[in-house]
mmCIF file of C-alpha atoms in Angstrom:
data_model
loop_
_atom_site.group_PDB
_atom_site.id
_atom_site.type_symbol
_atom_site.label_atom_id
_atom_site.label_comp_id
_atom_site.label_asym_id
_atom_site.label_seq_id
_atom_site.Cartn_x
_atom_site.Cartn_y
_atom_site.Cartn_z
ATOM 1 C CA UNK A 9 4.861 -13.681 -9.082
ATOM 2 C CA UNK A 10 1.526 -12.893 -7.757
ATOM 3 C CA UNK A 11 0.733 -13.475 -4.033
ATOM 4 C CA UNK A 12 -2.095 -14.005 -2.195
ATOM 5 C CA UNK A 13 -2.640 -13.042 1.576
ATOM 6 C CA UNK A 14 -3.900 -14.767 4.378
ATOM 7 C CA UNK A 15 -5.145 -13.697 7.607
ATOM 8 C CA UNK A 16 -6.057 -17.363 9.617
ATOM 9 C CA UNK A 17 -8.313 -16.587 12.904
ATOM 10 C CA UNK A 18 -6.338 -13.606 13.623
ATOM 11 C CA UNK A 19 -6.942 -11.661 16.956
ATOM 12 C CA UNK A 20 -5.318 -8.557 17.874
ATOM 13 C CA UNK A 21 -5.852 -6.288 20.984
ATOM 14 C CA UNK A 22 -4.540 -2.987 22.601
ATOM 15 C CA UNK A 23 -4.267 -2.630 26.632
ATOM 16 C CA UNK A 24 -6.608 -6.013 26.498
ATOM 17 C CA UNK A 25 -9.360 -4.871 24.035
ATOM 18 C CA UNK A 26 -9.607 -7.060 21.058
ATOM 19 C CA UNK A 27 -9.176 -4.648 17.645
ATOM 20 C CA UNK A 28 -10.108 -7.770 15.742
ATOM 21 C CA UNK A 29 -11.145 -11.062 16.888
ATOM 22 C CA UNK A 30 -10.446 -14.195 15.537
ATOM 23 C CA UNK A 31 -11.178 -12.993 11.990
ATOM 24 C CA UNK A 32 -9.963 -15.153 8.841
ATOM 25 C CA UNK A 33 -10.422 -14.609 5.090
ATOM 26 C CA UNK A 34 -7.997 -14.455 2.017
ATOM 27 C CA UNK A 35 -7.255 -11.380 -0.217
ATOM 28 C CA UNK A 36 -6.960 -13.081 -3.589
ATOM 29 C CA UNK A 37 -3.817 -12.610 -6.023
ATOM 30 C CA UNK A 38 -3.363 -10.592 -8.711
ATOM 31 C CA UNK A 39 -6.894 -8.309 -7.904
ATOM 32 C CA UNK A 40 -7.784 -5.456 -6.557
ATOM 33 C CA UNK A 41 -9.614 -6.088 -3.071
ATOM 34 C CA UNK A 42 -11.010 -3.449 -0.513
ATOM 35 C CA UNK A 43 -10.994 -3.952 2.950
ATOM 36 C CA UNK A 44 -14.111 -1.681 4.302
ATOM 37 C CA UNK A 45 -15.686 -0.721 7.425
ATOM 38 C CA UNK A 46 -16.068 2.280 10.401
ATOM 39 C CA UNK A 47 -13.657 4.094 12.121
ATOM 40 C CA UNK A 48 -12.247 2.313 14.534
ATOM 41 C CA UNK A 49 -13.529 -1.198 12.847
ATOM 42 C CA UNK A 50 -9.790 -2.879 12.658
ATOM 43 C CA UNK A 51 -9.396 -2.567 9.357
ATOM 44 C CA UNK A 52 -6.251 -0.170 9.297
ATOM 45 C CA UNK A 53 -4.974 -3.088 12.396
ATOM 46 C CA UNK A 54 -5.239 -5.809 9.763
ATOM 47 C CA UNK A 55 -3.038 -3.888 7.103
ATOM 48 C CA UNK A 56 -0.607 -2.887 9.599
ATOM 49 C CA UNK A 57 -0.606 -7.115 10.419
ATOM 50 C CA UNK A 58 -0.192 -7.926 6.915
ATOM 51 C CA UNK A 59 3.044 -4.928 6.448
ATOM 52 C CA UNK A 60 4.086 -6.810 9.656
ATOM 53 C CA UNK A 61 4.256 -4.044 12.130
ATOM 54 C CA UNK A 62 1.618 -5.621 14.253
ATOM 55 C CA UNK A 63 2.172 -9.898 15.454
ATOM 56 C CA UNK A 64 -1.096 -11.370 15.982
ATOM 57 C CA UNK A 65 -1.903 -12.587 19.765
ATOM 58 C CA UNK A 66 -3.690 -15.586 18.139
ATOM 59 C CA UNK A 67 -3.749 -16.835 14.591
ATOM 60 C CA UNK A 68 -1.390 -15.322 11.893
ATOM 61 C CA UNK A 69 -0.731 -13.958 8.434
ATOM 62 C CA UNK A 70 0.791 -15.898 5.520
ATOM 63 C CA UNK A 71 1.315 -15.266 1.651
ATOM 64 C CA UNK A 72 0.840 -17.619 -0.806
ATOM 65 C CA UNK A 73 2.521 -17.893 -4.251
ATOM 66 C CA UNK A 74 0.607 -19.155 -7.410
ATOM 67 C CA UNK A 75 0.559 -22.471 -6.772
ATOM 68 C CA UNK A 76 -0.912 -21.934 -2.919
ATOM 69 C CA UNK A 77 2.401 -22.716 -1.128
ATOM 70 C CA UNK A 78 3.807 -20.601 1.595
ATOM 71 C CA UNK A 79 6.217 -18.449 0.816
ATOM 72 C CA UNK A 80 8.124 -15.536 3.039
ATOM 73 C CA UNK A 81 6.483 -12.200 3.066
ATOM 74 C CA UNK A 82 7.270 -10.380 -0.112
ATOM 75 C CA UNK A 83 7.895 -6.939 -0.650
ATOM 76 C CA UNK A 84 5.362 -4.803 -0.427
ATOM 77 C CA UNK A 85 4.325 -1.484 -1.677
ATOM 78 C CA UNK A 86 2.414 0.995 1.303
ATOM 79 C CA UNK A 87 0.948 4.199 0.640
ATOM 80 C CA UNK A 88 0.152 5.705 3.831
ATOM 81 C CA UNK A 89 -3.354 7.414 4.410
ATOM 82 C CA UNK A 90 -1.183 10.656 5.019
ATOM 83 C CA UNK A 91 2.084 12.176 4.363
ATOM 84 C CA UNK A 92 4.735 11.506 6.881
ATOM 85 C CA UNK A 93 7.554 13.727 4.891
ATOM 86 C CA UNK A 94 8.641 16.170 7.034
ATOM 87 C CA UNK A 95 8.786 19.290 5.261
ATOM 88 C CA UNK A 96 11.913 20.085 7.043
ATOM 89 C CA UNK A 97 13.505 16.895 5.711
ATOM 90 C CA UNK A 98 16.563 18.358 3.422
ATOM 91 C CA UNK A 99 16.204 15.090 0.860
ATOM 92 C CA UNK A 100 14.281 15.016 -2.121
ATOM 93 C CA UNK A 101 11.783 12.820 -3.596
ATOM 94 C CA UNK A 102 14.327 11.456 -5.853
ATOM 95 C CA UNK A 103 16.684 10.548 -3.086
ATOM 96 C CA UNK A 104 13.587 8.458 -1.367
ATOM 97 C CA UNK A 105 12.814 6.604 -3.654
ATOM 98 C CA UNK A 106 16.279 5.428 -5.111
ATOM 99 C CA UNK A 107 16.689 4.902 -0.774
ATOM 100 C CA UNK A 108 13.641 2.145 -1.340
ATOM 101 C CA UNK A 109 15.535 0.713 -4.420
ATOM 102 C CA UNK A 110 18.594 0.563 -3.086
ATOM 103 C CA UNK A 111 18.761 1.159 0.947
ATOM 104 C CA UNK A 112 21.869 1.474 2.224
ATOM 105 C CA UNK A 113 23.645 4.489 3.695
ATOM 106 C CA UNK A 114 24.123 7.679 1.805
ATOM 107 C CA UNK A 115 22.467 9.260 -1.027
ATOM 108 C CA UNK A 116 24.591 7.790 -3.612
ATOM 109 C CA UNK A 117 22.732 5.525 -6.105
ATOM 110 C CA UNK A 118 23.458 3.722 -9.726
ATOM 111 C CA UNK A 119 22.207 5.246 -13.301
ATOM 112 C CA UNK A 120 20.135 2.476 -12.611
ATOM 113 C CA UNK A 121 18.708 3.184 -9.585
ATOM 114 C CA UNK A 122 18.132 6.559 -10.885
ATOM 115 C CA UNK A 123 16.536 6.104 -14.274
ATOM 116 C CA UNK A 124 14.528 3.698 -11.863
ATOM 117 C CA UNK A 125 13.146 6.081 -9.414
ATOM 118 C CA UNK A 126 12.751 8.855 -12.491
ATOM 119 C CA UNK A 127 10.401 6.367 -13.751
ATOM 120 C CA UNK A 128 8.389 5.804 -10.575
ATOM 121 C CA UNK A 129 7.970 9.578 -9.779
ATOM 122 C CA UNK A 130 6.623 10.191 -13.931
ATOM 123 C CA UNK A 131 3.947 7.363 -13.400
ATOM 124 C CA UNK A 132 2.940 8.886 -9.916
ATOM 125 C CA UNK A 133 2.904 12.234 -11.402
ATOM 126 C CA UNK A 134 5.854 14.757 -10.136
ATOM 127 C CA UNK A 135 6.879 16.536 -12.859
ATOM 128 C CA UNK A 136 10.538 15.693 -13.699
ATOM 129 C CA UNK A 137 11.955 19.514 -12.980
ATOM 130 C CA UNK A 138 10.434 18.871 -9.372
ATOM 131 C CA UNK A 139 12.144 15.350 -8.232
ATOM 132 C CA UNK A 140 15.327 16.806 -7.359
ATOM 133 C CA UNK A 141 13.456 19.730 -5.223
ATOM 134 C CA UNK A 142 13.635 19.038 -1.429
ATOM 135 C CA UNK A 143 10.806 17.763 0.237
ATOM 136 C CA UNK A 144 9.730 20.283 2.139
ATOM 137 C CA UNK A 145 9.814 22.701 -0.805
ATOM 138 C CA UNK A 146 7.074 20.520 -2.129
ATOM 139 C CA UNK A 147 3.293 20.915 -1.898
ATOM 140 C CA UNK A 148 1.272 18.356 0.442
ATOM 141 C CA UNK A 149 -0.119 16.482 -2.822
ATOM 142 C CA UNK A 150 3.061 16.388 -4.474
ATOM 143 C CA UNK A 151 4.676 15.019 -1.494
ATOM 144 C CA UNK A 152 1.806 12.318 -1.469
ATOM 145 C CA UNK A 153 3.105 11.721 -4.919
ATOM 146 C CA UNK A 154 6.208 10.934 -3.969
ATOM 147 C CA UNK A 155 4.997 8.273 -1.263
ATOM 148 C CA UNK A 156 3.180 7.048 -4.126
ATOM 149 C CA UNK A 157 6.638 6.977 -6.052
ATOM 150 C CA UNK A 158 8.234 5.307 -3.411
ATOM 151 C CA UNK A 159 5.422 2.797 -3.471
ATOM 152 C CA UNK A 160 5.597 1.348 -6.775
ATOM 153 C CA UNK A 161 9.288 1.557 -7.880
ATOM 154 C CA UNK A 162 10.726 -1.500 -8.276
ATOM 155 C CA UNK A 163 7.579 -3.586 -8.644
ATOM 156 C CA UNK A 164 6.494 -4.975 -5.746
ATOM 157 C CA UNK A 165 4.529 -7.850 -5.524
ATOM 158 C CA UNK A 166 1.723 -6.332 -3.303
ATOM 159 C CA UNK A 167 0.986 -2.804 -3.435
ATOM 160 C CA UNK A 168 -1.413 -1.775 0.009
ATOM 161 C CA UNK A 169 -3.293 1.563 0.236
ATOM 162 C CA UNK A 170 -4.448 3.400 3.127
ATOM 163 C CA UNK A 171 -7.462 5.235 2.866
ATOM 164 C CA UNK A 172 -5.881 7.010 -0.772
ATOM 165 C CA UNK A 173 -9.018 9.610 -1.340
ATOM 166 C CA UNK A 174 -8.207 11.115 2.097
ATOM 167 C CA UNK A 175 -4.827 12.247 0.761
ATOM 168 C CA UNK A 176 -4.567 12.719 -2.915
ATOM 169 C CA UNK A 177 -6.082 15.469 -5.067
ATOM 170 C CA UNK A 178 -8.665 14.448 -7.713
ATOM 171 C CA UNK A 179 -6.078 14.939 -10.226
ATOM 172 C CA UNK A 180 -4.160 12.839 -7.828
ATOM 173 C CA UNK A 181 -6.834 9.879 -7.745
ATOM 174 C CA UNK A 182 -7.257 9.607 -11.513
ATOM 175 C CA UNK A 183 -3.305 8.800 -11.735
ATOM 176 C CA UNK A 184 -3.663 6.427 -8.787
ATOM 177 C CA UNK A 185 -6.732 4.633 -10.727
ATOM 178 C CA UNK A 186 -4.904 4.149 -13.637
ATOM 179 C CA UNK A 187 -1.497 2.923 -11.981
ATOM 180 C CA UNK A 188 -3.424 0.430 -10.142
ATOM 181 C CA UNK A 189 -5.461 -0.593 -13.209
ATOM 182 C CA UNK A 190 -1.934 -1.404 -14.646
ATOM 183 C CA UNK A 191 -0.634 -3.054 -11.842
ATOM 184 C CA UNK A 192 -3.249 -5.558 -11.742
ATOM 185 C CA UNK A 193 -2.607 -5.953 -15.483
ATOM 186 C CA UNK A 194 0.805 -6.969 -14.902
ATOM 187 C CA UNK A 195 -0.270 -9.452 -12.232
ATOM 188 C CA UNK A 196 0.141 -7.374 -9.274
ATOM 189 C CA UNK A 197 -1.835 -7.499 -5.801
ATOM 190 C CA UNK A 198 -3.697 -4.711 -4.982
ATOM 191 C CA UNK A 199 -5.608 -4.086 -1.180
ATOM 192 C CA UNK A 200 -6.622 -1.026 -0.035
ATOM 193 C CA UNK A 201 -7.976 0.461 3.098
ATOM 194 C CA UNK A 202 -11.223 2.248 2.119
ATOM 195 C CA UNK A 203 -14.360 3.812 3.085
ATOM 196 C CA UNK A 204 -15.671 3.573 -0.496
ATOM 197 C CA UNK A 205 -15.063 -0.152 -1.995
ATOM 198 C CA UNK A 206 -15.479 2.186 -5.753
ATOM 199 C CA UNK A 207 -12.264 4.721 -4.940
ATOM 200 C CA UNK A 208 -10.141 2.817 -6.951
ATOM 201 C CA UNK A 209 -12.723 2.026 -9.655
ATOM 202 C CA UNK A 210 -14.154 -1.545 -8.004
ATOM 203 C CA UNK A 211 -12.835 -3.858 -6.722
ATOM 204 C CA UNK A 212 -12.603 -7.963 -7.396
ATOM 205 C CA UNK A 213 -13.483 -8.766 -3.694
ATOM 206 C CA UNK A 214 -14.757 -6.388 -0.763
ATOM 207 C CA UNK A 215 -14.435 -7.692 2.800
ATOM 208 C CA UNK A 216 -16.059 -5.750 5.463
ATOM 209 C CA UNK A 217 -14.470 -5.545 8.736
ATOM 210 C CA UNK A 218 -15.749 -4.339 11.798
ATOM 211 C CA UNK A 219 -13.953 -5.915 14.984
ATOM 212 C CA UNK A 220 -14.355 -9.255 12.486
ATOM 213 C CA UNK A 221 -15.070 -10.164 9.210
ATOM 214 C CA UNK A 222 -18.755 -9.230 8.578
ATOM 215 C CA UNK A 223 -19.118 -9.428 4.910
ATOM 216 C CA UNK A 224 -17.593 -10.716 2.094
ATOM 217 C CA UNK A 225 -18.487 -10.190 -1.745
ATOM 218 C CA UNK A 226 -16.962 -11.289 -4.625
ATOM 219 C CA UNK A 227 -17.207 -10.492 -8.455
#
């Protein structure tokens, strides 16, 4: 199913200053859209609205199947803008991401879980000999690979990136480019958080935020 995303005259503040005011537009399904604007512009509040870790003051955020009826928030895939693996953490990347496909407590998982989060760490690009390698024994980008891991196992109907060409190595960017040329293939929804509305090779609709919607274009 793909899902579009709503934000409906949505105002949030911190210790009473607005971060957005009363700002509506919809990210359509199935494409790749950019939110872009300054530091400090609201854009990062908005995604953080739409992963709902932030409740609007006034207005709200709904998603939209197909056929434009409400439906529950799906699952969604977040890459954050940086890595927040602790390299002290004793797991490895292949225990986070099976944790994603199947939380629960413990480490145990199913062949299927496994062969599942295998999968998701090859398309990000960790070498197989390095997903059962703790964390912290990992270097920065390859942890950022496994975030990206984490992000896309198990197909989630909205994938959201945070600023990705402040994290990721160029070799790094090219695999992120193509994964999210092939999610949007398959039907996925793709928004990132961006200084550059070109990072991820275009984008089908670029809406400019700063404090409020300020732009909008559309191919």
């Amino acid at each position: 199913m793909s899902v579009s995303v709503r934000f409906e005259d949505v105002t949030i503040s911190f210790g009473g200053r607005p971060a957005v005011s009363s700002t509506s537009f919809t990210i359509p399904a199935g494409k790749r859209t950019a939110m872009v604007g300054p530091n400090g512009g609201g854009k990062t509040t908005l995604a953080r609205a739409l992963l709902g870790f932030l409740t609007p003051e006034k207005g709200r955020v709904t998603f939209l199947d197909d056929a434009g009826r409400e439906v529950p928030r799906p699952r969604v895939g977040y890459l954050p803008q940086r890595s927040t693996l602790s390299p002290q953490a004793p797991v490895t990347g292949l225990d986070l991401v099976g944790l994603t496909l199947s939380p629960g407590p413990g480490f145990g998982m199913t062949r299927a879980v496994e062969l599942e989060a295998r999968r998701a760490l090859a398309r990000a690009g960790l070498a197989d000999e390095l997903a059962a390698r703790p964390v912290g024994r990992l270097s920065g980008g390859q942890r950022q690979r496994v975030l990206l891991a984490r992000a896309i196992a198990g197909t989630p109907a909205l994938l959201l990136l945070d600023e990705p060409d402040t994290a990721l190595d160029a070799e790094g960017m090219k695999t992120l480019r193509r994964l999210v040329a092939e999610e949007v293939a398959a039907g996925r929804t793709i928004v990132y958080v961006t200084h550059d509305s070109d990072a991820m090779g275009g984008a089908d609709a670029v809406f400019r935020i700063d404090g409020r919607l300020t732009g909008e274009t559309r191919s």
